[in-house]
Amino acid sequence: MKHEPFNESIEMYLKTACELAVGDAPVAISALAGRLGVSAVSATEMVHRLQESGLVDHQPYKGITLTEDGRHQAAAVIRSHRLWECFLVDHLKLPWDEAHEWSCRLEHATDPQVTDALEVYLGYPLTCPHGSPIPTPDGTIVEPADQPLTTLLPGQSAVIARIYPETAELLSYLSDLGLTTGTRIILKERAPFHGPLVLLVGEDIRYLGGEGAAQIFINQVEDAS
Amino acid sequence: MKHEPFNESIEMYLKTACELAVGDAPVAISALAGRLGVSAVSATEMVHRLQESGLVDHQPYKGITLTEDGRHQAAAVIRSHRLWECFLVDHLKLPWDEAHEWSCRLEHATDPQVTDALEVYLGYPLTCPHGSPIPTPDGTIVEPADQPLTTLLPGQSAVIARIYPETAELLSYLSDLGLTTGTRIILKERAPFHGPLVLLVGEDIRYLGGEGAAQIFINQVEDAS
DNA sequence: CTGTATTTTCAGGTTAACCTGATCTTACAG
DNA sequence: CTGTAAGATCAGGTTAACCTGAAAATACAG
Ligand SMILES: [Mn+2]
Ligand SMILES: [Mn+2]
Ligand SMILES: [Mn+2]
Ligand SMILES: [Mn+2]
């Protein structure tokens, strides 16, 4: 009659570690703590616990790397998250930006068998609605071949391929600006020193701060007609 | 960046209280404790907390009743649970018996907006795959017009309308016997004093203990040809 | 090579849900 | 009307995740 508890904390730590990792460089505990909205002391405590469980490898003053086991579990959570996002947006027609937070709860409540069945039902989507790839059942994540919006030159056009990392605030903001995945944009102008970008979205002019631009990735770059 | 916690415990107490209530009779704390797999002391503690929050009304040595607020929240959880069951069984084609446990996790991770969208997507189903009614958004639950299998007389036939209350073990057992909702059965014989029933399911003879029979409800009663 | 900022550890504290064992209270059956 | 089983409380304890404040260790930039 008793089901196993939600391991929301553990799963969020693993997922976040996975998302913050670039290549095989260790992830700083402070980065983890920041992303999770938790004190550095708490994050360190939890990292120790994860180390005990063999999910994480911590070298002091450097950071952590996920073990094979840890990466596996992280991928499972991310997989479930992104598949739910597809379902919420494409099938339930729920808002593109809110789907992210809702999926962040569902991801911890989903049996692997449900995840797999969901993937079949959705027709094996390749990415979530925000452009990030869906991990395979065995835990591999193929890095997408997109480039940062910050590399686009004035006069060029491109299609928004991906928002990463995803945060509720940014998604909501971009949604309001019409800067969702799949949208073609033209870069009119860019202020120097990471200043705001001037973008043409359809007929509309949009101004976008440098911090936001750093989380947008594009492809199909062309010289604007 | 921080989302509110899962209130799994609280929600399970409310849901269970709602499911154990017959009419407006108070539910014994021991019954709650038993169903939730928790000690009586723990259940009492939690009931006090629920009372503080105004979700429950506890008269000592009698039992508890849900307040308006409490019943509302309970109905929301049950609603989400049963809608997920519909989705898992009808759309994802997952097993009828396992869907119950999987939904028991999802029910705590579902935003009301997701629940509502899911209901639309499913086409406003009236019952879950096990025959129990789906609460409306405002929290009302229409009691189905079925009768206990124990009222069926030898020689009569009927259709299984509902399993209630649902437990993983019973659902799995009934699934194996082919005694799922919508199945027409014929009662061949009944041993006295709540003894086993002899049922004809299609071509097959099935023996069913009295405890299981008490959790099966039927309709469309006819005299067998 | 040293100083400072980052990282870690230590100490001590909180909260929600659990637990066992023991001790009241009360409802109600006979 | 009373005894006893069922129900409630009390006492004391555990665990996972959090927290703050302060002290120690280390990396690395200049
Ligand atoms: Mn999450
Ligand atoms: Mn996404
Ligand atoms: Mn549940
Ligand atoms: Mn059901």
Coordinates of C-alpha atoms (C1' of nucleotides) in Angstrom, one line a residue, chain B residues 9-10 13 37-39 41-42 45-46 49 61-62, chain C residues 15-22 24-28:
Chain B
S9 CA 1.1 13.2 2.4
I10 CA -1.6 15.8 2.9
Y13 CA -4.9 11.8 3.6
G37 CA 0.1 2.2 5.8
V38 CA 0.9 4.4 8.7
S39 CA 0.7 4.1 12.5
V41 CA -0.2 7.9 16.2
S42 CA 1.2 9.3 13.0
E45 CA -0.7 13.8 14.4
M46 CA -1.4 14.5 10.7
R49 CA -2.3 19.4 11.4
Y61 CA -13.4 9.1 19.4
K62 CA -15.8 9.6 16.4
Chain C
dT15 C1' 10.5 21.5 10.0
dA16 C1' 7.5 17.7 8.2
dA17 C1' 6.6 13.0 8.5
dC18 C1' 7.4 9.2 10.2
dC19 C1' 8.3 5.6 14.3
dT20 C1' 7.8 2.7 19.1
dG21 C1' 6.2 2.0 23.7
dA22 C1' 3.4 3.5 27.4
dC24 C1' -4.7 7.7 29.5
dT25 C1' -9.9 8.2 27.9
dT26 C1' -14.1 7.0 26.1
dA27 C1' -17.8 4.3 23.8
dC28 C1' -20.7 0.8 24.1

